[in-house]
């Protein structure tokens, strides 16, 4: 994945998270949980992109 595309994806995710936090009225606890989930997903995605995590195709959730 090109570096420009990686930066654009991170910027879009950041702006979307900021828009949700700013303009959608939610309880602070829900916003905190949402922020933590988004950060964890982005970190896992970055680790996979850079090859640190390996392929996540073998991970199955549920059945």
CSV table of C-alpha atoms in Angstrom, one decimal:
chain,number,residue,atom,x,y,z
A,1,UNK,CA,0.0,0.0,0.0
A,2,UNK,CA,1.5,3.4,-1.0
A,3,UNK,CA,2.3,5.8,1.8
A,4,UNK,CA,0.0,8.5,0.4
A,5,UNK,CA,-2.9,6.1,0.5
A,6,UNK,CA,-2.1,5.1,4.1
A,7,UNK,CA,-2.0,8.8,5.2
A,8,UNK,CA,-5.2,9.6,3.4
A,9,UNK,CA,-7.0,6.6,5.1
A,10,UNK,CA,-5.7,7.8,8.5
A,11,UNK,CA,-6.9,11.3,7.9
A,12,UNK,CA,-10.3,10.2,6.7
A,13,UNK,CA,-10.7,8.0,9.8
A,14,UNK,CA,-9.6,10.8,12.1
A,15,UNK,CA,-12.0,13.3,10.5
A,16,UNK,CA,-14.9,10.9,10.7
A,17,UNK,CA,-14.2,10.2,14.3
A,18,UNK,CA,-13.9,13.9,15.1
A,19,UNK,CA,-17.2,14.5,13.3
A,20,UNK,CA,-19.0,11.8,15.3
A,21,UNK,CA,-17.5,13.1,18.5
A,22,UNK,CA,-18.4,16.7,17.8
A,23,UNK,CA,-21.8,16.6,16.1
A,24,UNK,CA,-23.6,13.4,17.3
A,25,UNK,CA,-24.9,13.7,20.8
A,26,UNK,CA,-24.0,10.6,22.8
A,27,UNK,CA,-23.1,9.8,26.4
A,28,UNK,CA,-19.5,10.4,27.2
A,29,UNK,CA,-19.0,6.7,28.1
A,30,UNK,CA,-20.2,5.6,24.6
A,31,UNK,CA,-17.9,8.1,22.9
A,32,UNK,CA,-15.0,6.8,25.0
A,33,UNK,CA,-15.8,3.2,24.0
A,34,UNK,CA,-16.2,4.2,20.3
A,35,UNK,CA,-12.8,6.0,20.4
A,36,UNK,CA,-11.1,3.0,22.0
A,37,UNK,CA,-12.6,0.6,19.5
A,38,UNK,CA,-11.6,2.8,16.5
A,39,UNK,CA,-8.0,3.2,17.8
A,40,UNK,CA,-7.6,-0.5,18.4
A,41,UNK,CA,-8.9,-1.3,14.9
A,42,UNK,CA,-6.7,1.3,13.3
A,43,UNK,CA,-3.6,0.0,15.2
A,44,UNK,CA,-4.4,-3.6,14.2
A,45,UNK,CA,-4.8,-2.5,10.6
A,46,UNK,CA,-1.5,-0.6,10.6
A,47,UNK,CA,0.3,-3.6,12.1
A,48,UNK,CA,-1.2,-5.8,9.3
A,49,UNK,CA,-0.3,-3.3,6.6
A,50,UNK,CA,3.4,-3.1,7.8
A,51,UNK,CA,3.6,-6.9,8.1
A,52,UNK,CA,4.1,-7.0,11.8
A,53,UNK,CA,0.9,-8.9,12.5
A,54,UNK,CA,0.8,-11.1,9.5
A,55,UNK,CA,-2.3,-12.3,7.7
A,56,UNK,CA,-5.5,-12.0,9.7
A,57,UNK,CA,-7.4,-14.3,7.3
A,58,UNK,CA,-7.0,-17.2,9.7
A,59,UNK,CA,-8.8,-15.3,12.5
A,60,UNK,CA,-12.5,-16.2,12.6
A,61,UNK,CA,-15.0,-14.6,15.0
A,62,UNK,CA,-18.1,-16.7,15.8
A,63,UNK,CA,-18.5,-19.9,13.8
